[in-house]
XYZ file of C-alpha atoms in Angstrom:
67
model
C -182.415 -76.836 -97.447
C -183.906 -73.773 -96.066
C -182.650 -70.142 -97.265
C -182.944 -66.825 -95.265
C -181.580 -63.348 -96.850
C -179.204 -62.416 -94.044
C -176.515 -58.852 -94.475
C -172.927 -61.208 -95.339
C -170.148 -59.431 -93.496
C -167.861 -60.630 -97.085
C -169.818 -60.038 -99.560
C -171.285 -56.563 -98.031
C -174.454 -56.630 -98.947
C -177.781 -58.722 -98.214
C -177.502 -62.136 -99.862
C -179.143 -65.484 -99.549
C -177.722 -67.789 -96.967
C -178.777 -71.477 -96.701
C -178.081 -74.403 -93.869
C -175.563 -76.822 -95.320
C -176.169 -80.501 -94.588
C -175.758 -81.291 -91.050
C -173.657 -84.002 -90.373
C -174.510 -84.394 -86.686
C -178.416 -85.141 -87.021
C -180.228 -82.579 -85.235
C -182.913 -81.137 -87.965
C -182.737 -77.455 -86.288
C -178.759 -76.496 -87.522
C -178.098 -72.822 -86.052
C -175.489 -72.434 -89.334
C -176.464 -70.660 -92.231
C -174.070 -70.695 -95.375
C -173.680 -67.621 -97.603
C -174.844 -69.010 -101.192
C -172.304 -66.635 -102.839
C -168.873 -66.810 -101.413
C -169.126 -69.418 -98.696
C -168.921 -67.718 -95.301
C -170.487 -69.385 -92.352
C -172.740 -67.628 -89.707
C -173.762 -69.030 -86.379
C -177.406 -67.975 -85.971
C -178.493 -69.118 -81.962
C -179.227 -66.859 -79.581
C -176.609 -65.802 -77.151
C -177.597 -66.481 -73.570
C -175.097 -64.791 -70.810
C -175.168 -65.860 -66.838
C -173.646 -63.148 -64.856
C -172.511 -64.493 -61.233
C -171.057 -61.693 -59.845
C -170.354 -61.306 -56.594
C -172.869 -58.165 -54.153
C -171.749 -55.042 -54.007
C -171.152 -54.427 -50.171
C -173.639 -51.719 -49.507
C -171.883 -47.947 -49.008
C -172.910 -46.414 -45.628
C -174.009 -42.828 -46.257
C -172.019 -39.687 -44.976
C -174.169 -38.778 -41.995
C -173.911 -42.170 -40.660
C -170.014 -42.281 -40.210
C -170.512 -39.084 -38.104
C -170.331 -40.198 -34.271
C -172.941 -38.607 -32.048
């Protein structure tokens, strides 16, 4: 098992955190396991797709103005 000093949100304070065994078989688990009172963390990076619809462009003042 590998271990990693990570801050535990618990415990309040930097302790060791390991990767349990990993039932599902991948080799890379993104769980770490504080070594003192048990609390999982999720380490994986956090990856956010933002498909928001376009702004409809603003037609400036002097525009509007008929001539």
């Amino acid at each position: 098992m590998s271990e990693r000093e990570m801050r535990c949100v618990i415990c309040d304070g930097d302790m060791m955190f390991e990767v349990p065994p990993c039932s599902d078989g991948h080799d890379d688990c993104p769980e770490m396991v504080c070594t003192r009172c048990g609390a999982a963390e999720v380490v994986a990076p956090i990856v956010v797709h933002w498909y928001g619809a376009a702004r409809p462009r603003k037609i400036a003042p002097r525009q509007r103005q008929a001539a």
